[in-house]
Coordinates of C-alpha atoms in Angstrom, one line a residue:
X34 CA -83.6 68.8 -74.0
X35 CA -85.8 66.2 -75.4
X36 CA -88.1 66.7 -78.6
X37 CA -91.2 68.0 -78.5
X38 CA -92.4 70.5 -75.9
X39 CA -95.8 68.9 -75.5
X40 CA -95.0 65.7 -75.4
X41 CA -92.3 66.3 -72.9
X42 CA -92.2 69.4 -70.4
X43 CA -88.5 68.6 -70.2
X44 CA -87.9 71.3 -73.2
X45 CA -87.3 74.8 -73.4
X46 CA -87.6 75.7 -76.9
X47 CA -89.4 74.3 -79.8
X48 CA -88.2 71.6 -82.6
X49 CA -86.9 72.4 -85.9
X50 CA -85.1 68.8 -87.1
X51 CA -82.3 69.1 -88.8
X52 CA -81.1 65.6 -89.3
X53 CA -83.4 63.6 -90.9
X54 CA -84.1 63.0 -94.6
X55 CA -84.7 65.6 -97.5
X56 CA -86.2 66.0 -101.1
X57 CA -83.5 65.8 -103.9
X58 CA -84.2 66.0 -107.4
X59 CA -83.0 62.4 -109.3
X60 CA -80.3 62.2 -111.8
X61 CA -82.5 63.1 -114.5
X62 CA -83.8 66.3 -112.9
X63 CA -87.6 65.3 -113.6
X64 CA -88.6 63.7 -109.8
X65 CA -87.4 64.2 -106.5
X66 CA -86.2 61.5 -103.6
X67 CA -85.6 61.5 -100.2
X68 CA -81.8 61.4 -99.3
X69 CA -81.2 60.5 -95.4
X70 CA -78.5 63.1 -94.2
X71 CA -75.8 61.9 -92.2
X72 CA -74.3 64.1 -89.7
X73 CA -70.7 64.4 -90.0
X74 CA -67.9 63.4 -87.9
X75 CA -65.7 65.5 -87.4
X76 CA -63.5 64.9 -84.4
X77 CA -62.1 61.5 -86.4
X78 CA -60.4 64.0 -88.8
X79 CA -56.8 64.6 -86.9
X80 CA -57.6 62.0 -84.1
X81 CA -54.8 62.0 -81.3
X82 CA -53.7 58.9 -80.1
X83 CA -54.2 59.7 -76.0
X84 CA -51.2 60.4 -73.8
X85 CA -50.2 59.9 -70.3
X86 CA -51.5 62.2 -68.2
X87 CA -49.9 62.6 -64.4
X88 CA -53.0 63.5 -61.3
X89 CA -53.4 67.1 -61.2
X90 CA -52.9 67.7 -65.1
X91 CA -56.6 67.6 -65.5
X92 CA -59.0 68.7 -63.1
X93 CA -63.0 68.9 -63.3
X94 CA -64.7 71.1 -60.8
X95 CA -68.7 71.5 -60.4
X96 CA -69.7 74.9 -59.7
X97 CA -73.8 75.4 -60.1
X98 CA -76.0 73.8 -62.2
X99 CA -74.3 73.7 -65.7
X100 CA -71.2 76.0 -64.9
X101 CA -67.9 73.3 -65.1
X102 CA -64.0 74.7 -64.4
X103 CA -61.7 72.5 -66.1
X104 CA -58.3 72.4 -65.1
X105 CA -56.5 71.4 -68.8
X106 CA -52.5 71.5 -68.1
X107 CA -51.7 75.3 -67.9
X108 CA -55.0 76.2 -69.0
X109 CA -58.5 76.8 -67.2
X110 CA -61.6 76.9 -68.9
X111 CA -65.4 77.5 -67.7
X112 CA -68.4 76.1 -69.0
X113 CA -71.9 78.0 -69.0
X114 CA -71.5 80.4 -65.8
X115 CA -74.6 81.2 -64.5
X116 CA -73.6 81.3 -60.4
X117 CA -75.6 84.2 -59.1
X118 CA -79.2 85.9 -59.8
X119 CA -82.0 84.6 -61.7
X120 CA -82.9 82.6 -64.7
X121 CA -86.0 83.1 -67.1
X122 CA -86.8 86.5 -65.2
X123 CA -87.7 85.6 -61.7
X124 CA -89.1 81.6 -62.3
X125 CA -85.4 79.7 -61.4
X126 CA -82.8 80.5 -58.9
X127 CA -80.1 78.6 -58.5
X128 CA -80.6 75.3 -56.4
X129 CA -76.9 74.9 -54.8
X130 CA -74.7 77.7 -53.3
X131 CA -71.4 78.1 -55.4
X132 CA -67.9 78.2 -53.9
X133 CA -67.5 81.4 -52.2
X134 CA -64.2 82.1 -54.7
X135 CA -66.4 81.6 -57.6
X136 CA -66.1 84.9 -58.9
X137 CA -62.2 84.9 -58.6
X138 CA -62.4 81.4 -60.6
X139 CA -64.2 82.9 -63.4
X140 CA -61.9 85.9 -63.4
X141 CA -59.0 84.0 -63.7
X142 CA -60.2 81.8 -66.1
X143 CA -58.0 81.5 -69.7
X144 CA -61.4 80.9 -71.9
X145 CA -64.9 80.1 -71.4
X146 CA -67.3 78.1 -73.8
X147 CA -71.4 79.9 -73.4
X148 CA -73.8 77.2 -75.0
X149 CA -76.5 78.8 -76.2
X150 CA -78.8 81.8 -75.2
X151 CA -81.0 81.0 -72.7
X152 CA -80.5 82.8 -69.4
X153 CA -79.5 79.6 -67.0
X154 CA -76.5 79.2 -69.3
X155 CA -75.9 82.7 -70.2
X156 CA -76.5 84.3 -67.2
X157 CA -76.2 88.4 -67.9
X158 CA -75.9 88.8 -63.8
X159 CA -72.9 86.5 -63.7
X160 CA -71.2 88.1 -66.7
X161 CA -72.1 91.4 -65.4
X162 CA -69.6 90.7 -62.2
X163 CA -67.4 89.4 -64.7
X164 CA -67.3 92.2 -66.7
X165 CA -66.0 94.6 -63.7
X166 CA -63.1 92.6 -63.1
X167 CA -61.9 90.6 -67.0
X168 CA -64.3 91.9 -69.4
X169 CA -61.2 90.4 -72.1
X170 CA -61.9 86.5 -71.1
X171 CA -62.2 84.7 -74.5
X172 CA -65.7 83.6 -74.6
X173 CA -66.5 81.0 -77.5
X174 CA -70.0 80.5 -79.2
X175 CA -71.3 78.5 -81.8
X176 CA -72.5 80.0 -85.3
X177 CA -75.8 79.4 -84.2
X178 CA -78.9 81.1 -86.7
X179 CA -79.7 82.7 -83.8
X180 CA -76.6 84.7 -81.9
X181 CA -75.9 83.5 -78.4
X182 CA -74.9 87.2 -77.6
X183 CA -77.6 88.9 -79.9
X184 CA -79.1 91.3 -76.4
X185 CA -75.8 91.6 -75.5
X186 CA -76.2 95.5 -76.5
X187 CA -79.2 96.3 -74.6
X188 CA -77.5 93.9 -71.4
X189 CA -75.3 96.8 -70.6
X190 CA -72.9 94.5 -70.3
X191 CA -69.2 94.7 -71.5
X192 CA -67.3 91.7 -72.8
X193 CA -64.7 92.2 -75.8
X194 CA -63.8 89.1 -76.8
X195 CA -66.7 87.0 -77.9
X196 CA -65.2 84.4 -80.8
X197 CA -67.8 83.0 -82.8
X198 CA -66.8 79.1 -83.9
X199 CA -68.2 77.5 -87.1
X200 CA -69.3 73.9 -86.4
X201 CA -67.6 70.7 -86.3
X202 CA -63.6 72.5 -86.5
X203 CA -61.1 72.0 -83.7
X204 CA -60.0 75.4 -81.9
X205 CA -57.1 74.7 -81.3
X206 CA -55.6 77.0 -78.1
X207 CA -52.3 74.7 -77.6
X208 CA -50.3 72.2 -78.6
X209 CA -52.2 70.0 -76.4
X210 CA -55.7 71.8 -75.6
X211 CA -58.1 72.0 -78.8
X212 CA -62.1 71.8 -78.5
X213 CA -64.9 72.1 -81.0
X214 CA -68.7 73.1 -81.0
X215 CA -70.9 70.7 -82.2
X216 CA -74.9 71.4 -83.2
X217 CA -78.0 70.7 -81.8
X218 CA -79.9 68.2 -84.6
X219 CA -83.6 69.2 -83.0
X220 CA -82.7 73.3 -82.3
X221 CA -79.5 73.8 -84.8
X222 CA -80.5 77.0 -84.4
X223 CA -79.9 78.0 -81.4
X224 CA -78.2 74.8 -78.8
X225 CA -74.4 73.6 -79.0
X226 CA -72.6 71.3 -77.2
X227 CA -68.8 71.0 -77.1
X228 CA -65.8 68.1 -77.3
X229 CA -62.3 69.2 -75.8
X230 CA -59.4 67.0 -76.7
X231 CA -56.6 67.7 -74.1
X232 CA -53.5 65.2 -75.6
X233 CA -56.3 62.7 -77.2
X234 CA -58.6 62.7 -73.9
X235 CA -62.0 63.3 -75.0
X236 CA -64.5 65.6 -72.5
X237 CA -67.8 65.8 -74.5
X238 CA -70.5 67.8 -72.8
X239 CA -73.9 67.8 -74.5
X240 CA -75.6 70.2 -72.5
X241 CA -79.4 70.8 -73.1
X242 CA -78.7 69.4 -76.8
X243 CA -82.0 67.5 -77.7
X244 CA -79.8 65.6 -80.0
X245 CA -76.3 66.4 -79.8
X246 CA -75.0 66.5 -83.2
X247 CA -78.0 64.7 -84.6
X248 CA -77.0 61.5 -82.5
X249 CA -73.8 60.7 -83.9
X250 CA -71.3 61.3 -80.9
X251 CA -67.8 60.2 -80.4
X252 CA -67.6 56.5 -78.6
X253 CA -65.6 56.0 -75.5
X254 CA -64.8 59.4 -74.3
X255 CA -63.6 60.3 -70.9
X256 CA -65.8 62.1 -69.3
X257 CA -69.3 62.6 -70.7
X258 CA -71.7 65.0 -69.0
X259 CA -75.3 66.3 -70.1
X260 CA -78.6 68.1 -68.6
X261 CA -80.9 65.3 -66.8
X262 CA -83.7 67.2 -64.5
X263 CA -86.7 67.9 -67.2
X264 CA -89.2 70.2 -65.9
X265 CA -87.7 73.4 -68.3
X266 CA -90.9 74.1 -69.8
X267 CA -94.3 75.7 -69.1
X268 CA -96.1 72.6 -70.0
X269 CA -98.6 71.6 -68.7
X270 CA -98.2 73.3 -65.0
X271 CA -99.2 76.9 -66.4
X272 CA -101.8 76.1 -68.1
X273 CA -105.6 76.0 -67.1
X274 CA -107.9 73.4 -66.7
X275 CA -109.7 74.2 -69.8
X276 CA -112.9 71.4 -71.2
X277 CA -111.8 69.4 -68.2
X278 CA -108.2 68.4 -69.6
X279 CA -106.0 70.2 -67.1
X280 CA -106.4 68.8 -64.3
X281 CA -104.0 68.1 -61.2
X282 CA -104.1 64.6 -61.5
X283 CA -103.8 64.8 -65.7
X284 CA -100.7 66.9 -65.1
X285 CA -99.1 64.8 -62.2
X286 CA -99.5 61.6 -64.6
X287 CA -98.0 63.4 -68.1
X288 CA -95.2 65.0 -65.9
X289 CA -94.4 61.4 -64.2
X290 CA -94.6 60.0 -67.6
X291 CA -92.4 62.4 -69.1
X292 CA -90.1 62.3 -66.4
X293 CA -89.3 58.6 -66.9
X294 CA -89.1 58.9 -70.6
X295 CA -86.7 61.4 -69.9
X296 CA -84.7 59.1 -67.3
X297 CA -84.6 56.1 -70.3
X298 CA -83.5 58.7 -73.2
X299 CA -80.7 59.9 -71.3
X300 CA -79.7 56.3 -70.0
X301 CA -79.4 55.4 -73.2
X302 CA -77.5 58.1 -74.8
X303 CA -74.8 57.3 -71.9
X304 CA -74.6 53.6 -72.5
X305 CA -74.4 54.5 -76.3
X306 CA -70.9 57.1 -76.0
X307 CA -69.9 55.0 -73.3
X308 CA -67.5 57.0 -71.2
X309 CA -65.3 56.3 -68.7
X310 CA -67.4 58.5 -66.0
X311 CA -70.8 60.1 -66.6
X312 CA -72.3 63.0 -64.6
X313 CA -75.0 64.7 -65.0
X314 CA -75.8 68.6 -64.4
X315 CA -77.5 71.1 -66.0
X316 CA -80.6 70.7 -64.0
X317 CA -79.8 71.8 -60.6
X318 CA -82.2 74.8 -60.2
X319 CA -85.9 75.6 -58.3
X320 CA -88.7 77.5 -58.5
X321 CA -87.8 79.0 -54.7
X322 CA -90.0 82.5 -55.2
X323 CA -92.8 82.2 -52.4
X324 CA -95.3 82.8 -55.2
X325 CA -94.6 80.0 -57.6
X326 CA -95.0 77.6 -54.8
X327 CA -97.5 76.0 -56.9
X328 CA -94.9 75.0 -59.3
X329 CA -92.1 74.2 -57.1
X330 CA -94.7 71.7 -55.4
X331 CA -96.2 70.3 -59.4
X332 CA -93.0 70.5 -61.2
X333 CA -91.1 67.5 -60.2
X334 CA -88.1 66.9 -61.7
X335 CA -85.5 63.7 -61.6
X336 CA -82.6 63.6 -59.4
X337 CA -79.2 62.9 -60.3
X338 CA -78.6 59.6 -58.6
X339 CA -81.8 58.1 -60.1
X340 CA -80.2 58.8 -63.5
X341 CA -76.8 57.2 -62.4
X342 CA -78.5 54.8 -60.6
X343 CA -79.7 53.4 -63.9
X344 CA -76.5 53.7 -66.1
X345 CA -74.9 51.7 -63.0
X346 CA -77.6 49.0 -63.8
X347 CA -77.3 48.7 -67.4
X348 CA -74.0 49.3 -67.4
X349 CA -71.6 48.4 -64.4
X350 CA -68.2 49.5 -66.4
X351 CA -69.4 53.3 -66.4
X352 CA -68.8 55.1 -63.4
X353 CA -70.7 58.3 -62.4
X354 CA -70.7 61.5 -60.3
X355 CA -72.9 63.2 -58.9
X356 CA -71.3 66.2 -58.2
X357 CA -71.5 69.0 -55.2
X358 CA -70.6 72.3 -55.6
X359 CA -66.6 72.8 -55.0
X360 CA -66.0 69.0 -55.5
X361 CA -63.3 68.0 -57.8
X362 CA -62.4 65.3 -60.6
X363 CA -59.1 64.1 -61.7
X364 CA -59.1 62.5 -65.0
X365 CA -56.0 60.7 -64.4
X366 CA -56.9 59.0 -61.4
X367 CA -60.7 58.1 -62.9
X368 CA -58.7 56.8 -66.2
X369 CA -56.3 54.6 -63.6
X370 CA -58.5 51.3 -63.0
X371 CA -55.8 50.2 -60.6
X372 CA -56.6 53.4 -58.2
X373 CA -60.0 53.2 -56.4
X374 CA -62.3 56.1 -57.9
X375 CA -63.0 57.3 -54.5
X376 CA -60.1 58.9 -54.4
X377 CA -60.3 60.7 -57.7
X378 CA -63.1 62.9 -56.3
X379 CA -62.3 65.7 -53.6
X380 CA -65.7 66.9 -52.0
X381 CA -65.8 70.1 -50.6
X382 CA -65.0 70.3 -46.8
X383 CA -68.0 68.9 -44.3
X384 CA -69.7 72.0 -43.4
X385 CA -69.2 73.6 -46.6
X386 CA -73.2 75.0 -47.3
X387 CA -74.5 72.7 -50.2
X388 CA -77.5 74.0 -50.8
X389 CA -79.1 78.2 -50.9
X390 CA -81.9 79.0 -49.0
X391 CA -81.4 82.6 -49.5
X392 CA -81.5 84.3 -53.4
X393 CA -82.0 87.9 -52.9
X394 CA -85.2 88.3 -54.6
X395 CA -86.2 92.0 -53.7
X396 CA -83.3 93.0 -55.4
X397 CA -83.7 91.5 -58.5
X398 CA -88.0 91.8 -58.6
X399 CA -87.2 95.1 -58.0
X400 CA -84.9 95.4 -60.8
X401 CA -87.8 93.8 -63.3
X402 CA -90.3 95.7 -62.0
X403 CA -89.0 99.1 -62.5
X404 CA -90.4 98.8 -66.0
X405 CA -93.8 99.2 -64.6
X406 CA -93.3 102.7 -64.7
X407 CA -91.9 103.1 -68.1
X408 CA -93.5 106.3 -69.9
X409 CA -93.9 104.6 -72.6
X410 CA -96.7 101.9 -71.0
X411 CA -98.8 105.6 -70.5
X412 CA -99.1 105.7 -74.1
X413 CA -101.9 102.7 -75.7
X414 CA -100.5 103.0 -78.6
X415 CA -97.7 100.4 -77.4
X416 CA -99.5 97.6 -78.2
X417 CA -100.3 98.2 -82.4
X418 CA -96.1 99.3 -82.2
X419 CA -94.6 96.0 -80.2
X420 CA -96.8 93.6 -82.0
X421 CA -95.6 95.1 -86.0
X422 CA -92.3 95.3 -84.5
X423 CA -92.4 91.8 -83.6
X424 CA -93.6 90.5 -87.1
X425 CA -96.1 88.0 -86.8
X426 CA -98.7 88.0 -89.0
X427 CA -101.1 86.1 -91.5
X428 CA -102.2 83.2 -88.7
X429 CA -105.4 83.0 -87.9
X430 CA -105.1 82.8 -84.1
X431 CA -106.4 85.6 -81.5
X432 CA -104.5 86.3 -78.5
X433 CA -106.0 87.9 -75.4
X434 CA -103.3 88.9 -73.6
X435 CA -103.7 90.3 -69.8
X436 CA -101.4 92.2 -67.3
X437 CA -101.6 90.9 -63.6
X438 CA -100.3 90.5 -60.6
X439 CA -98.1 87.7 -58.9
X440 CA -101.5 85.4 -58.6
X441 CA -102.9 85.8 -61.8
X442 CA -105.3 88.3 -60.7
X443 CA -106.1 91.4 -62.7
X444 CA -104.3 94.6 -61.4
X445 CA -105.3 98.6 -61.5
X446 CA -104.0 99.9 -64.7
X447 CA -102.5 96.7 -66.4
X448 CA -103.5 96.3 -69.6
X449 CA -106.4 93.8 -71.3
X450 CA -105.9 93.8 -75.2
X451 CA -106.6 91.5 -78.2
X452 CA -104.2 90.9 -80.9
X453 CA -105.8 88.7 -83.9
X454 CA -102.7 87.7 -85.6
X455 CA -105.0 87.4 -89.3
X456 CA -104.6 90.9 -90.5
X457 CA -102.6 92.1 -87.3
X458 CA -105.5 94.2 -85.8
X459 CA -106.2 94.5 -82.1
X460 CA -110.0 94.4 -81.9
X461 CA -112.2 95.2 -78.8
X462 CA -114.0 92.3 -79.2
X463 CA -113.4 88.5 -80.8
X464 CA -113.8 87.9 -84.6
X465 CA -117.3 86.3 -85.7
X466 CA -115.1 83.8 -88.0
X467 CA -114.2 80.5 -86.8
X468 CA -110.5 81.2 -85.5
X469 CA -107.7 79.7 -82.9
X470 CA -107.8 81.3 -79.4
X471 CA -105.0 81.9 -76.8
X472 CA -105.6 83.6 -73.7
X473 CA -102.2 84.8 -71.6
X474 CA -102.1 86.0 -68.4
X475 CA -98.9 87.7 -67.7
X476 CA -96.9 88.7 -64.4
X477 CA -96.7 92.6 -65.4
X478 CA -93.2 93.3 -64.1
X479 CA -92.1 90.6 -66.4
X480 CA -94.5 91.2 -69.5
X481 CA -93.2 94.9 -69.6
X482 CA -89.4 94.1 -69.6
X483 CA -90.6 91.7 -72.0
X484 CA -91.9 93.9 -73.9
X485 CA -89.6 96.8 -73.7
X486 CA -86.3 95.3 -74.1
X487 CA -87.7 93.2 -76.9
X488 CA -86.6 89.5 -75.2
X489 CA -87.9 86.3 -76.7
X490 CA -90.7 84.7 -74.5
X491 CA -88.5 82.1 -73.1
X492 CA -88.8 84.6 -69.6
X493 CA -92.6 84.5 -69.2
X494 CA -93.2 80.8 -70.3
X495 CA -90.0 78.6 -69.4
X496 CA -90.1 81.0 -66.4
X497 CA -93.7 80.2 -65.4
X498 CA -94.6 83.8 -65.3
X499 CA -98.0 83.2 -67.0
X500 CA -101.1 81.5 -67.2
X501 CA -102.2 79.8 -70.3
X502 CA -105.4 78.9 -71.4
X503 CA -106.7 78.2 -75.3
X504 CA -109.4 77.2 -77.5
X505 CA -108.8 74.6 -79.0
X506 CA -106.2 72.9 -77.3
X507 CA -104.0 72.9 -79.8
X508 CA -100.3 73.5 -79.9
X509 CA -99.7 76.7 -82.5
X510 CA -96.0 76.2 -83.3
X511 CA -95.5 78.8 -85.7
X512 CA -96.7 81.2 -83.1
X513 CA -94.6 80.0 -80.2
X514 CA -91.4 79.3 -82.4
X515 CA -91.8 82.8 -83.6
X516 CA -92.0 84.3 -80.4
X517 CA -89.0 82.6 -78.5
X518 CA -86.9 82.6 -81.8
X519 CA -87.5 84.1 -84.5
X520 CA -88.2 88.0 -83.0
X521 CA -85.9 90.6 -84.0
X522 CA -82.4 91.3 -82.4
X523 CA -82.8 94.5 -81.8
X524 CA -85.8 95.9 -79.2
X525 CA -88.3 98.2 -80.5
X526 CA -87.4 101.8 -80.8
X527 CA -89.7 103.0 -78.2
X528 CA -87.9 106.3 -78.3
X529 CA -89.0 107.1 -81.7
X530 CA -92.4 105.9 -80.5
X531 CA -92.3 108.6 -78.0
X532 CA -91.1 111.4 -79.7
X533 CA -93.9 110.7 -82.3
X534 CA -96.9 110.4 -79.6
X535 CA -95.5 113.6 -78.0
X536 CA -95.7 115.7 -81.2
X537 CA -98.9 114.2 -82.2
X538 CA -100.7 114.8 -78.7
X539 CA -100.6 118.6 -76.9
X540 CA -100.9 116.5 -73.9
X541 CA -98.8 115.4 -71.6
X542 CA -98.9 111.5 -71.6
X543 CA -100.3 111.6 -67.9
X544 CA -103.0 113.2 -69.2
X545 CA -103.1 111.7 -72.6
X546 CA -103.1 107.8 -71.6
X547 CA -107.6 108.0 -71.1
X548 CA -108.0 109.9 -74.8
X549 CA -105.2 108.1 -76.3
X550 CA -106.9 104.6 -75.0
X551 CA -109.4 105.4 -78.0
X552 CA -106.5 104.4 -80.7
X553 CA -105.9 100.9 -78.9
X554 CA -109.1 98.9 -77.6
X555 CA -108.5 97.7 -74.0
X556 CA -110.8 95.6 -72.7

């Protein structure tokens, strides 16, 4: 989204530059230099002169917040599908209402392009309904360090014909449809974006992409569209007032600030491509759960029009959309500067419901917090197991981490631990040494499938599912990178866990979670 977390809320993972400059040894092999990489090209190699299209060759329709069907001659392809359930555990819900038919859109779709992993773009309930009805859709992903489909295992969910596309190479899919996926230069590790050619017409969507191919993007494309909301981070609305820094007015100024940086950045990364029409998306979600009214009301975010407001300003020869779900592009009528644009966009009919005020939450809080009950939270010994599963070590920060309920408060039975991340001990109580301190408060539905499915972090802090407080306020990168990228693939093997605590204890683990409670210290 836009570089650092902390100095803009607007991201949702951490920064790991990839474009920049790097040590070379010299031509005599005795010092080293700094050589300024360059990132490639690529879509000049085997350019297509554009050809005429006709109205109704090439269709864009907006479905949800970053999920786009394109209409590409005899070919339809989908964008980032996430059109029912939530995102980031329970924190976003969808902040339009998709076309009724979307289900039948995605089923009949010829391919589909997933940008990276996190759950408002791969969206495990939308690909679940999927799965029942075309689990053989050809879904393409970039070779990302970490795998856009790396839970698909534990998901449950059944999709055979995930294609995996190095960097910077056309896919071709016909003599006139050909895409490729292009890398993140801030997270190459994990965010994409993508450019389809369809005969020499350039659609380059840049998604959350901090910067999309490390800023070099193709000039005078088509259609350009990209993320523009902010507000995708925990930063600074979960955490507490801590030393007096927190407070509501400190975090109503940064987020304003950030907002407007935000609103400049992308303004600027428009005028730069310079494409026929600009729309943004990729933002269009709320925090609509009755308990995180506190962020819904702190966690402002920018519109869509102020953003095309601004490239209208700056730059009067780039038109924009902002789209509603159901409405419809044609390219060749947006290309045609003797047809009024009006006309090139088909809103959906008046009446049609634009936005949701209903998301189903029971069903799918109820879903999280079966794993409450899981056997395995009866056993203490979870916490030593998780932690070494999860690999960090040799930091010298101490986390407090603590189970509660949907206000923050402490519940019956949740658990109350320390972790000091040194020597990977759990202590009952803090280290005399001078050492980093993080205190976490956690939502327990959500810190237990956390934990018991083995997901990255991104669900309790992009989700605003916790409460963060630490001493001193410092930023502990490793620790967070770690944590939302760099955990194993596979979830813990809490069966073997199981089968080892019930051989070791003649108890049952009813009865054994008090004694056993004696191998962990709980606060």
């Amino acid at each position: 989204m836009h570089f650092a977390c902390e100095g803009n809320n607007s991201c949702k993972s951490f920064p790991n530059a990839l474009f920049s400059t790097v040590p070379e040894l010299d031509e005599k092999g005795t010092g080293l230099t700094l050589v300024e990489q360059t990132p490639p090209e690529p879509w000049k190699k085997d350019a297509r002169p554009p050809q005429e299209i006709v109205p109704g060759e090439v269709q864009v329709s907006f479905l949800a917040h970053a999920c786009m069907e394109l209409k590409l001659g005899d070919k339809v392809m989908i964008f980032d599908p996430w059109l029912t359930g939530p995102a980031f555990a329970r924190g976003w819900w969808l902040l339009h209402e998709p076309p009724a038919d979307w289900l039948e859109r995605l089923s009949r779709a010829d391919l589909m392009y997933i940008s990276h992993v996190h759950s408002d773009h791969l969206s495990y309930p939308t690909l679940e309904k999927l799965s029942a009805r075309n689990p053989n859709i050809p879904i393409y992903v970039g070779d990302t360090s970490m795998p856009v489909f790396c839970k698909l295992e534990q998901s449950g969910v059944k999709l055979n014909c995930i294609k995996v596309c190095s960097f910077g190479v056309w896919q071709e899919i016909n003599v006139d449809l050909r895409f490729m996926i292009l890398m993140d230069g801030v997270h190459p590790d994990m965010d994409t974006c993508i450019l389809v050619d369809y005969k020499g017409h350039l659609i380059l969507n840049t998604v959350d992409c901090t910067q999309p191919n490390g800023g070099r993007l193709p000039k005078n494309v088509d259609i350009m569209m990209s993320d523009f909301a902010g507000g995708a981070s925990g930063f600074p609305m979960t955490f507490e007032n801590f030393k007096g820094r927190y407070t509501e007015e400190w975090k109503a100024k940064f987020i304003a600030t950030e907002r407007k940086k935000l609103l400049y950045y992308k303004t600027q990364v428009v005028r730069d491509v310079h494409p026929k029409l600009y729309c943004p998306f990729a933002g269009y979600f709320v925090e609509a759960h009755p308990s995180d009214k506190y962020i819904l009301d702190t966690n402002t975010k920018n519109q869509a029009d102020q953003l095309n407001a601004l490239i209208n300003k700056y730059s009067d020869r780039i038109a924009t959309w902002t789209p509603k779900p159901g409405a419809t592009l044609d390219m060749a009528l947006i290309l045609n500067d003797s047809v009024n644009h009006g006309l090139a966009i088909v809103d959906p009919p008046t009446g049609t419901k634009i936005y949701k005020d209903s998301w189903d939450f029971d069903f799918y809080i109820q879903k999280i917090n079966e794993s409450i009950e899981s056997e395995i939270f009866a056993y203490p010994n979870w916490v030593p197991f998780y932690y070494q599963w999860a690999g960090f070590r040799d930091y010298n920060l101490v986390l407090r981490m603590i189970e509660t309920d949907d206000n923050f408060q402490p519940v019956e039975g949740g658990y109350d631990f320390l972790v000091d991340f040194l020597d990977l001990t759990f202590p009952k109580h803090r280290p005399a040494r001078e050492h980093a301190y993080l205190q976490i408060k956690n939502r327990i539905g959500v810190h237990r499938q956390t934990v018991l499915k083995g997901l990255f972090w991104d669900d309790l802090y992009i989700g605003f599912q916790n409460r963060i407080l630490r001493d001193p306020d410092t930023f502990h990168y490793k620790f967070w990178n770690h944590m939302q990228i760099l955990l194993p693939h596979h979830p813990p093997d809490w069966d073997g866990l199981l089968r080892k605590q019930i051989h070791d204890d003649d108890h049952t683990p009813g009865s054994a979670s008090g004694e056993m409670r004696g191998s962990i210290n709980v606060l």
